Structures are given as C-alpha cells and as structure tokens.
Short mmCIF file of C-alpha atoms and ligand atoms in Angstrom, two decimals:
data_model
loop_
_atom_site.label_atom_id
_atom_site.label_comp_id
_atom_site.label_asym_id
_atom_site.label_seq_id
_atom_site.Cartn_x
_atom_site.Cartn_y
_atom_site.Cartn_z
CA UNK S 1034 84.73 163.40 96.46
CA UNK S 1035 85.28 159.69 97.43
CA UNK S 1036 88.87 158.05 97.68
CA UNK S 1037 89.96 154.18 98.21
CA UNK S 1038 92.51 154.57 101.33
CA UNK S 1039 94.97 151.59 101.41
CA UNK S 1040 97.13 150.79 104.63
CA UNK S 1041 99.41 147.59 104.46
CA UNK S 1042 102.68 149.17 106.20
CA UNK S 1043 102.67 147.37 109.51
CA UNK S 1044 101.04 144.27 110.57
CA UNK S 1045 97.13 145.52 109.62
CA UNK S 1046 96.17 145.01 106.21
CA UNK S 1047 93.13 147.90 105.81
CA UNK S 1048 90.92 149.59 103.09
CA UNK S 1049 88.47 152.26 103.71
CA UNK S 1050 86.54 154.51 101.66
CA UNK S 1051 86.21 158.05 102.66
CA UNK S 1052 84.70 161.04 101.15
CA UNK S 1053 83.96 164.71 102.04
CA UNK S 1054 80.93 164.80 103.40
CA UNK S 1055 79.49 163.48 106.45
CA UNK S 1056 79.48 160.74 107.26
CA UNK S 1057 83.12 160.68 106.14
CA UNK S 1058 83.78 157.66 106.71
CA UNK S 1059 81.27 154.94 104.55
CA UNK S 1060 83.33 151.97 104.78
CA UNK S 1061 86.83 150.93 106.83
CA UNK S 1062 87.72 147.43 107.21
CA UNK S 1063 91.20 146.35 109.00
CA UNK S 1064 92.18 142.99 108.74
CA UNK S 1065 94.61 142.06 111.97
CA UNK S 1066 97.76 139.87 111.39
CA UNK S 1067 98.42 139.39 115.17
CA UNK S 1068 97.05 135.77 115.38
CA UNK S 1069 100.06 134.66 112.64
CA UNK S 1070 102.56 136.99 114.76
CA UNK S 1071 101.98 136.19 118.15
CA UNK S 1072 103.75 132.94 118.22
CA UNK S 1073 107.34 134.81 117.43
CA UNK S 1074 106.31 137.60 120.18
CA UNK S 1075 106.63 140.43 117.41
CA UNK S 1076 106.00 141.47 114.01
CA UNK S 1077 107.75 138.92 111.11
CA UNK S 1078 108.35 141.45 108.27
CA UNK S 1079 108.01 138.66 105.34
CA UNK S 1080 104.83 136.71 106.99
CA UNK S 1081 103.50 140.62 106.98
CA UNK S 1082 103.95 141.20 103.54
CA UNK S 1083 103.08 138.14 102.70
CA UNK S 1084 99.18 138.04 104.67
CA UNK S 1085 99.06 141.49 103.02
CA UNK S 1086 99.49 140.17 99.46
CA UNK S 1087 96.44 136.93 100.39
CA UNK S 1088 93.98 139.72 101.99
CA UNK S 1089 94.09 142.76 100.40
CA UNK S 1090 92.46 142.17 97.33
CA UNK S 1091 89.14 140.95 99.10
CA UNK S 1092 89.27 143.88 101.95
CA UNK S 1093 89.52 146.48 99.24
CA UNK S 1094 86.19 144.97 97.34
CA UNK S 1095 85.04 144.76 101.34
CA UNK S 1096 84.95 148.22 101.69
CA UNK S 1097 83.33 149.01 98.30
CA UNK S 1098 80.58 146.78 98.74
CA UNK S 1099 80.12 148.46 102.10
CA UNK S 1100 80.24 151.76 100.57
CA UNK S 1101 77.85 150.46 98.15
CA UNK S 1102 80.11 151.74 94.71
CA UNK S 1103 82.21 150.59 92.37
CA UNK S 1104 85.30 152.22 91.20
CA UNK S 1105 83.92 154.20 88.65
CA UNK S 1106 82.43 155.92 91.74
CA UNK S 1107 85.72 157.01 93.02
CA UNK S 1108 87.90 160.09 92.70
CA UNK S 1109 91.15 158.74 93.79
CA UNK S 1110 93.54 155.90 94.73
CA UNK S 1111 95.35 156.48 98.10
CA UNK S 1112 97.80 154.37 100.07
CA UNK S 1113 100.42 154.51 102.49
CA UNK S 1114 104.07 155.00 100.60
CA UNK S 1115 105.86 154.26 103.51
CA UNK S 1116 107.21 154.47 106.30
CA UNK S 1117 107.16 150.98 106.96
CA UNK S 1118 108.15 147.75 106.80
CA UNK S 1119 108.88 147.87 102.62
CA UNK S 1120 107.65 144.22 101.89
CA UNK S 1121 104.36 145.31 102.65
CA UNK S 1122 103.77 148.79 101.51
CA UNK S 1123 105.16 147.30 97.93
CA UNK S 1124 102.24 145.19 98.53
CA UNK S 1125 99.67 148.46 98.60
CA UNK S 1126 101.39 150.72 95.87
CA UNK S 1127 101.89 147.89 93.62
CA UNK S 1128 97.97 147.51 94.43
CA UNK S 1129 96.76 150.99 94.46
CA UNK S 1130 98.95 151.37 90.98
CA UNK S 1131 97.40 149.20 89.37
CA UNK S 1132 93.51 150.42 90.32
CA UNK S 1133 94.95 153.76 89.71
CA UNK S 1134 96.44 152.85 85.67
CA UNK S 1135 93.52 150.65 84.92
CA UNK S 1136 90.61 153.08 86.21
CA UNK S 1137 92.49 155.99 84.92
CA UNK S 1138 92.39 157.94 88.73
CA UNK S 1139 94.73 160.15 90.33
CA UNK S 1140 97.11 158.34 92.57
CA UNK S 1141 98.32 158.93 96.14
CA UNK S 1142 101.23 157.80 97.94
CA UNK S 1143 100.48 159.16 101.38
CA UNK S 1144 103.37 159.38 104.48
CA UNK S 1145 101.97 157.11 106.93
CA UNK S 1146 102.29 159.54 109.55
CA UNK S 1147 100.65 161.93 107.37
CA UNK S 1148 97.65 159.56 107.72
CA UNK S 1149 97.63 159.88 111.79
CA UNK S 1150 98.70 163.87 111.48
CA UNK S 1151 95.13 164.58 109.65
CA UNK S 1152 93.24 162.22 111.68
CA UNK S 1153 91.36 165.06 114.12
CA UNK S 1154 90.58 166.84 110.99
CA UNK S 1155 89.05 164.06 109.37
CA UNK S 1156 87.15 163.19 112.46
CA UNK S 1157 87.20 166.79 114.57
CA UNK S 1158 87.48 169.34 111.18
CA UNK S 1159 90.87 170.77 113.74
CA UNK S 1160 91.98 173.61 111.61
CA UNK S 1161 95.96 174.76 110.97
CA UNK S 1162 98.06 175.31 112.78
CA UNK S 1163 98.07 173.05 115.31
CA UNK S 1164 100.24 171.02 117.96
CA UNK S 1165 100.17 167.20 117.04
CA UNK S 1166 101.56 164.77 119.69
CA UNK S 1167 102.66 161.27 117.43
CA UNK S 1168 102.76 158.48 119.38
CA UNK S 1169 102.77 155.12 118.05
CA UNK S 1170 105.02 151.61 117.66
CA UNK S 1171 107.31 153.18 115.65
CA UNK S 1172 107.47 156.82 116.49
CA UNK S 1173 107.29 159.40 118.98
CA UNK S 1174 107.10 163.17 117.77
CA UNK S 1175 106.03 166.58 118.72
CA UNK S 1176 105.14 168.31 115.48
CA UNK S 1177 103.79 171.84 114.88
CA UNK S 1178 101.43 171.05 111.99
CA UNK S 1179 101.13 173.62 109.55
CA UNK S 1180 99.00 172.44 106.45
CA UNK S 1181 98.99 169.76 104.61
CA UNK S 1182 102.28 168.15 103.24
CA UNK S 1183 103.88 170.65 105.98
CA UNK S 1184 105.21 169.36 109.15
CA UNK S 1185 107.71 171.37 111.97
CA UNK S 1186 109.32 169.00 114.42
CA UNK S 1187 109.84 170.40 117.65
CA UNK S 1188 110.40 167.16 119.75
CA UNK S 1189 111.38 163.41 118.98
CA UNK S 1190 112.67 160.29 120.90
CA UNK S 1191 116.63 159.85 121.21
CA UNK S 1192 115.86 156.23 121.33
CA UNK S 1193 112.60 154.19 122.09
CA UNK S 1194 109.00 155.02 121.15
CA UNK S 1195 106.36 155.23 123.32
CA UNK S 1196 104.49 152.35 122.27
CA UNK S 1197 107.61 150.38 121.91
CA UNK S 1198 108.21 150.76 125.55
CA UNK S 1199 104.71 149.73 126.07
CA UNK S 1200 105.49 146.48 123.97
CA UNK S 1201 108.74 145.67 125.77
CA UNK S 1202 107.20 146.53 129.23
CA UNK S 1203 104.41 144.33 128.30
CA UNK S 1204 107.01 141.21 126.95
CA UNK S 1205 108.89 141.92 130.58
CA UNK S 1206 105.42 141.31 132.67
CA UNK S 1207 104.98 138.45 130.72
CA UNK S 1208 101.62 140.08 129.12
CA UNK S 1209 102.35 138.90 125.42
CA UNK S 1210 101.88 141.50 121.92
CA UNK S 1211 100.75 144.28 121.44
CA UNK S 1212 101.86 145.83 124.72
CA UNK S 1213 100.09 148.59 124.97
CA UNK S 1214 96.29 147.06 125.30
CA UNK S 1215 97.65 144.36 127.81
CA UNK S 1216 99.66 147.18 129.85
CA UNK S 1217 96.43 149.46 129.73
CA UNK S 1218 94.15 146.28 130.90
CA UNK S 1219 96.59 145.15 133.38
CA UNK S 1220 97.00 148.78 135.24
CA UNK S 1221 93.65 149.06 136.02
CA UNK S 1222 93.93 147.01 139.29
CA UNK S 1223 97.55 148.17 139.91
CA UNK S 1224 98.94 150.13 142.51
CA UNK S 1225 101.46 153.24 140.31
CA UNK S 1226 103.35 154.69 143.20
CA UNK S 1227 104.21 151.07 144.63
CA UNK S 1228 107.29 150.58 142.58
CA UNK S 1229 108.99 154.14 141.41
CA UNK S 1230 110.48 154.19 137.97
CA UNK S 1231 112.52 156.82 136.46
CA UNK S 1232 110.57 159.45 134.12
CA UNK S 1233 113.96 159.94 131.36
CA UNK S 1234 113.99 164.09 130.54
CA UNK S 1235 110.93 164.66 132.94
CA UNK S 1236 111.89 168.91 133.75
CA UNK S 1237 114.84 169.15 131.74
CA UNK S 1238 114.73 171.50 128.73
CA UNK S 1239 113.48 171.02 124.80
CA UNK S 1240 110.58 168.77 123.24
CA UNK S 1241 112.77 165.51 122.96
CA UNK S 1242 111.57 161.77 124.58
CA UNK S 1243 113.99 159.15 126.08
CA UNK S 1244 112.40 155.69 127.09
CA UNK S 1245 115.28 153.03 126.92
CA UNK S 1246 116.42 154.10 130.69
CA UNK S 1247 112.64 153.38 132.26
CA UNK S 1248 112.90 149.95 130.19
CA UNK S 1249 116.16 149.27 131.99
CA UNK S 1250 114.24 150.61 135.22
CA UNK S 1251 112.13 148.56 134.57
CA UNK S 1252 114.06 145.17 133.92
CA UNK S 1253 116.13 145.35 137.11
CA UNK S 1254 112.88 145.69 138.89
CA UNK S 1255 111.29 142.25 137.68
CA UNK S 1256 114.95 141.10 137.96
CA UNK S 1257 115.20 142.10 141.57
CA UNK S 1258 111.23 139.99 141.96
CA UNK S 1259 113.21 136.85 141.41
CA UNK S 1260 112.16 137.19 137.18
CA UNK S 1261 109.12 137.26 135.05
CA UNK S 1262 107.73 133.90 135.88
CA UNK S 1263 108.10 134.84 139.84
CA UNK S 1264 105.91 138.20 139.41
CA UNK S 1265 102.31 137.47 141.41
CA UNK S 1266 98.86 139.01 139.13
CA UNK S 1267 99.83 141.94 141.82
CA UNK S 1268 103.05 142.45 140.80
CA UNK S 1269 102.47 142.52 137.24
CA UNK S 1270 98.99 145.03 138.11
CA UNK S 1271 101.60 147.42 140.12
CA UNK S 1272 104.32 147.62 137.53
CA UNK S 1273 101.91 147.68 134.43
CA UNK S 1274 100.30 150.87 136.51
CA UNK S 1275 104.16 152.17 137.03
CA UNK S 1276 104.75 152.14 133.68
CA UNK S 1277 101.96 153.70 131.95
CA UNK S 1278 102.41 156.51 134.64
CA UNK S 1279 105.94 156.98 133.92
CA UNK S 1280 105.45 157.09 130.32
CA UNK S 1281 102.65 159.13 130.53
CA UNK S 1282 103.98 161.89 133.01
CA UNK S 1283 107.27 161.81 130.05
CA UNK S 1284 104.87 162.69 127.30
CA UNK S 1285 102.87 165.29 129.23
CA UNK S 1286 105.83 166.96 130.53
CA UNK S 1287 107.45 166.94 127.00
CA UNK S 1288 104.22 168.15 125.56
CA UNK S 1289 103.74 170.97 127.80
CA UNK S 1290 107.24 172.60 127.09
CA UNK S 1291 105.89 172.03 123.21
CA UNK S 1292 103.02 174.08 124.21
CA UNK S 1293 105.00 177.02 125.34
CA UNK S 1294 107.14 176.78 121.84
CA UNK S 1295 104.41 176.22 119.75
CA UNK S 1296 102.98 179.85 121.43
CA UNK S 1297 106.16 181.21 120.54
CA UNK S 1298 105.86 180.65 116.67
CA UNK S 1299 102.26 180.80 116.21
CA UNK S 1300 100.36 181.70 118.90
CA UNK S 1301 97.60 179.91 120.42
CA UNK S 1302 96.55 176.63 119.06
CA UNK S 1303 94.80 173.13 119.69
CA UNK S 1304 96.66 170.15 120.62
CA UNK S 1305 96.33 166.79 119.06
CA UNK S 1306 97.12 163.25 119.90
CA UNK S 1307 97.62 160.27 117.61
CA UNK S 1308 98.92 157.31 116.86
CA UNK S 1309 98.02 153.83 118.36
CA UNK S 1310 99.23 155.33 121.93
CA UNK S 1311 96.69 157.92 121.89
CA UNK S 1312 94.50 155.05 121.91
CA UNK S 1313 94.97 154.53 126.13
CA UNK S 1314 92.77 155.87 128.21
CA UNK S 1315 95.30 157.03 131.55
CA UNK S 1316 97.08 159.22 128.64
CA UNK S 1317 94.23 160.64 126.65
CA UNK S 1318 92.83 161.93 130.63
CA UNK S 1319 96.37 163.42 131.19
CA UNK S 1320 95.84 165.42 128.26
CA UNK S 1321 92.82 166.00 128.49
CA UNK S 1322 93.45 167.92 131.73
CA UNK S 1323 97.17 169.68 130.08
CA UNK S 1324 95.79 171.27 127.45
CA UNK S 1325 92.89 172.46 129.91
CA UNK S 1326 95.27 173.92 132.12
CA UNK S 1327 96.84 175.81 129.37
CA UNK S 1328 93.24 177.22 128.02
CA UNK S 1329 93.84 175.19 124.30
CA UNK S 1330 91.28 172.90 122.89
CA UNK S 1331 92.44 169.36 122.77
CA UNK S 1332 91.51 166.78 119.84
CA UNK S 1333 91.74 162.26 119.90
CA UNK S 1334 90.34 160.68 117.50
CA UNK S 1335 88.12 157.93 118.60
CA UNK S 1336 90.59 154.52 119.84
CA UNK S 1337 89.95 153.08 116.78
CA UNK S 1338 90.94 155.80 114.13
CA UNK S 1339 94.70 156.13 116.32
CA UNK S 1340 95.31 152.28 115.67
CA UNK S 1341 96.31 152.00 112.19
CA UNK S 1342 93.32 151.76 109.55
CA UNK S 1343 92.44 152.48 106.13
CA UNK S 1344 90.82 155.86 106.71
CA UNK S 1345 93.34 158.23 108.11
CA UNK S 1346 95.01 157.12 104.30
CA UNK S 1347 92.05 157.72 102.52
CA UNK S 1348 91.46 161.07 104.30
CA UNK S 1349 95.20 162.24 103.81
CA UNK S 1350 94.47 161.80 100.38
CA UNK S 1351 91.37 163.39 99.78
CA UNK S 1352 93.26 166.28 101.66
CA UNK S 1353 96.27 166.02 99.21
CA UNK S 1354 94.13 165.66 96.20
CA UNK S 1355 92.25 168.71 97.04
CA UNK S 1356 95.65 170.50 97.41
CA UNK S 1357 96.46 169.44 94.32
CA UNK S 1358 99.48 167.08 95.15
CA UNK S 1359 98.51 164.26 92.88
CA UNK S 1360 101.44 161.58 92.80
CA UNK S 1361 103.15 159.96 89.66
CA UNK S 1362 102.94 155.93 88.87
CA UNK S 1363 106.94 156.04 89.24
CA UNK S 1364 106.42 157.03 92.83
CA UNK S 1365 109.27 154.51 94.99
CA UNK S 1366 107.85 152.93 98.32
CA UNK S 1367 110.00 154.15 101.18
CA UNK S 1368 111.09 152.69 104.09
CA UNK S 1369 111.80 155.74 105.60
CA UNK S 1370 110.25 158.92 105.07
CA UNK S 1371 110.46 161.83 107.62
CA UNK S 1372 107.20 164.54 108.32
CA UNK S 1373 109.64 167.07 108.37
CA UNK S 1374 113.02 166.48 106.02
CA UNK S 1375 114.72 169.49 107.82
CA UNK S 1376 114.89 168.63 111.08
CA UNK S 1377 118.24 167.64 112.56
CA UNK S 1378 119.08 163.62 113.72
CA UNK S 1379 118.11 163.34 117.74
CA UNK S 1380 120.90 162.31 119.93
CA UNK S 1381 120.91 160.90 123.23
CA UNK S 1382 124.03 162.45 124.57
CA UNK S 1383 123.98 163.13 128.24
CA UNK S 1384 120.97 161.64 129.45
CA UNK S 1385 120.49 160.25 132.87
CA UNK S 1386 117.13 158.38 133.70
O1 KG4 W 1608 99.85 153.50 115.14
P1 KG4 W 1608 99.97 152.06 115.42
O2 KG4 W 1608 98.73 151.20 115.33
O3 KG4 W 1608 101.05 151.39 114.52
C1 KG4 W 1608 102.22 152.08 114.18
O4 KG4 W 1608 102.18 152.89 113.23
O5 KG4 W 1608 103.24 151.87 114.92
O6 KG4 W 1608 100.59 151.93 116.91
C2 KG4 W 1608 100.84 150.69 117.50
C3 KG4 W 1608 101.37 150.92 118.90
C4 KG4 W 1608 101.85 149.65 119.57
O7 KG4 W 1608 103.11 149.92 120.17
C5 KG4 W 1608 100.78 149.39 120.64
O8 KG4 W 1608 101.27 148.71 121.78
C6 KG4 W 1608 100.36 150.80 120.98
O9 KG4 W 1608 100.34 151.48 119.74
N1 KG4 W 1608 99.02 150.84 121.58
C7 KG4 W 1608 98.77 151.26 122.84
C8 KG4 W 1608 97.39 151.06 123.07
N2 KG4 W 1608 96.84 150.54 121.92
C9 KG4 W 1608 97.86 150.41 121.03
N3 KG4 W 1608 99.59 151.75 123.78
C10 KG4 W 1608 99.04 152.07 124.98
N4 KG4 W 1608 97.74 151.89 125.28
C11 KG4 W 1608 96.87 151.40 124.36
N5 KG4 W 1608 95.59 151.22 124.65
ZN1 ZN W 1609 100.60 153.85 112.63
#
C-alpha cells in the first residue's frame, strides 16, 4: 500500500510518500516558509496560504519522483483537514481532491494531530493503547490513545502551549522565530538555576498545563535586566536554560500524574512524545528517564518526524484507509478539529504560578 501524504496547515508546505513496508518512508520533502515570515516575527496566515498554493504542486511531483512512481502507483490521497490556519489547508484538500477525483483514489482528510498521534507507530510500530504527550506550536495535550480515529484526553493547557512559550520566551531574549530551536541552542551554555522561574501546576492535582504565568515570570525578569537589548550573551544563555527547565519540569510533572491515570483505565502502557517540542533534546532526556522510573517503554520519533512533515499525514492515512475510514469529496476543511470531541473546555480558574 502506498499513499501521497499532504501537509500545508502551518507555515511548512510538505508531501511525502509512505507505504507499509519498510522502509516506510520512500520520499518526504518539506518546503520551509520561515525565510518569508521572519521579517513580521511570526506566522502571516495569507503569505502562508499563499507560498502553499506556488509550492505545492512541484513538492508533491518531488516526492514521486523520489519515490520513483507515478500516481497510478498509489493507493490513496491523504492530507491534513485541519486544524490549522484554513487558508492553507484549503490549499491541500482542494489539492489532494482533485488527485483524488481525477485518479479515481480513495481520499483522506486526516486531523493534523492525528498525523503526530501515529507518528511512533509509523516509525516505532508502538501498539494501542498508549500514553501520547502532544506538544507542539499550537497545542499541548495528554491523550490516552486508543486506536485509530480514537483519542481520550486526560490533560490540556488552560492557556499557552508549550512551544508557544518557547516562541515568546525566545521573542523576549531577543532570539528571533521559531523559539524553540534558538531557546534549545541558546541553553546549552546557560546556567538553569541562576534565575528561578515559576513551574505553573508543578504538584498540584489532574493532567492540565498552564504556561502564561512563567511567560509573565519571565518578562519581569528581562524587565528587571534593564530590557531585551540590555541582556549580555550570558544573560540570554541563563534564562534560555531557565526556561526550557521550567517548561520541561511542567510537562514531566503533568505527564507523570497521566501515567498513574492512564494505569488506572488500562493498565500498563508506553508513553509517547510528539509534536515539534518533542523535537528538544533537555525534554526528550527528561522523559527518557520518567517513563524509566515508572518501568514503561518510552517512544520519539526521530527530530525531524515531530516537526511538521508530509509523512506523519501519509501514515495516518494509510492507517485510516486500512481501517476502512475512507473520506467523501464533500469533506469541509476545519479550522478547528478536536482528537477527542468529548472532552470538556479547560479553564484556568484558580491558578497561581
Ligand atoms: O508540530 P510543529 O512543527 O507545528 C505545529 O503543529 O504547531 O511545532 C512547532 C513548535 C514551535 O513552537 C517550535 O518553537 C517548537 O515546535 N519546536 C521546539 C523545538 N523545535 C521546534 N521547541 C523546543 N525545542 C526544539 N528543539
Ligand atoms: Zn504540527
């Protein structure tokens, strides 16, 4: 089985094909927009979809030439329905639609996070159920993931995401977009304990994230340096190593109470991490040493299958394909689009950093 994954929902315009033996993976190419973003210090929804629309066409004949097949080699059409920014996923269904009514193949409109969910299975073959920590720009989630298409929240942020803290940290210290790279670069000669920022939730009960207080934290401390512009390469090496510890002990410790409840419902099972955040190093160690502690295995897919990419699409719908849950040419891109419809809107009420 080989399937055409399409991923134009953020600021990377990717296609990948994928298929069901190893190697999985026979072609992925992702096309970065960051050079046209970087001047506004952020991602410009309409210059997205529009770079989408110029690239995609040549990326998605990329990957079959790299492949080495044409379409009439394929057994599906997969790409990411949302969530997203909706300019460009239009972009990729309008795409994958048309591939999909002209070559007469199934068609799959696959949840973005869906995509970073089945990662460690396309990469580690991590059977259900399992414990999947989602950590990316957008979102920051503690799932109990129990097949495909079906997705138990446990835990999810009242406010920021993980790797939007990273990319407001990183704007702070003056380190530019993405965040999280130029954080994880910057720590490595930086001194964590020098400057001590709050960990939001850290021992307090339940699977939920808070980040906007260690922002603020975070603020007053440059404020308090005299500003951004007044922060020595020491200063900015100390804080960048503050805050990746801070976030990092937040997601262990919310992770480890997900452990215990995840026992609870189903017993023993391996822990996952993905999502562009599961990309840094500090964290993937800190996990690494959690899960030993509690006697699980622990799956992260290599740095560059977290970051977004054609692949986890293209293996999310070889998985729903094989499941039989073929989409219609009617399908509506969505903008929003939770893993798990059921579980109840996260407040912040009450919390203290
Ligand atoms: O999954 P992703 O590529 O896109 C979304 O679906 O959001 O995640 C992007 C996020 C950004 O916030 C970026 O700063 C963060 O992942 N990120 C990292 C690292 N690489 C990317 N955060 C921390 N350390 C990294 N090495
Ligand atoms: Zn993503």
């Amino acid at each position: 089985m080989l399937i055409l994954g399409i991923e134009t929902s953020c600021d990377e315009t990717a296609a990948a094909v994928v298929g069901e033996d190893r190697p999985r993976i026979r072609a992925s190419l992702v096309l970065s927009q960051l050079a046209e973003h970087r001047p506004f210090g952020g991602i410009v929804p309409e210059i997205a979809a529009r770079s989408h629309l110029a690239h995609l066409d040549r990326l998605a004949r990329g990957a079959l030439a790299e492949a080495g097949i044409g379409f009439a080699a394929l057994d599906g059409i997969a790409v990411t329905g949302g969530p997203g920014l909706i300019g460009g996923v239009m972009v990729g269904v309008m795409f994958a639609k048309a591939i999909a009514l002209a070559r007469k193949l199934p068609f799959l409109a696959v949840n973005h996070l869906e995509g970073h969910a089945l990662t460690a299975r396309l990469t580690d073959d991590v059977p259900f159920p399992y414990l999947l920590l989602l950590v990316s720009g957008g979102h920051c989630q503690l799932l109990a993931v129990e097949g495909v298409g079906r997705y138990r929240r446990l835990g999810t942020t009242v406010d920021d995401a993980a790797g939007e803290c990273f990319d407001k940290g990183a704007k702070l210290l003056g380190l530019g977009f993405p965040g999280g790279p130029a954080i994880e670069s910057a720590a490595q000669d930086g001194d964590a304990q020098r400057f001590p920022l709050p960990r939001p939730l850290k021992g307090r009960p339940g699977c939920n994230f808070s980040f906007s207080g260690l922002k603020t934290a975070l603020r007053e401390t440059v404020a308090a340096l005299g500003g951004t512009t007044a922060l020595s390469r020491q200063d900015v090496a100390d804080l960048a190593a503050g805050l990746q510890a801070a976030i990092g002990d937040c997601l262990v410790d919310r992770t480890a109470h997900a452990i215990a409840e995840f026992r609870r419902q189903h017993g023993s099972g391996p822990l996952v991490v993905a999502g562009g955040v599961a990309a840094n190093r500090t964290l993937r160690a800190a996990l690494t040493t959690l899960a030993s502690e509690h006697g699980i295995p622990f799956a992260a897919p290599p740095p560059a299958l977290c970051t977004d990419n054609g692949a986890m699409i293209a293996w999310a719908g070889l998985e729903r394909l094989r499941a039989g849950l073929e989409d219609a040419l009617d399908f509506a891109p969505r903008p929003r689009w939770p893993l798990d419809p059921t579980a109840p809107r996260a407040t912040g009420a009450g919390i203290k950093a």
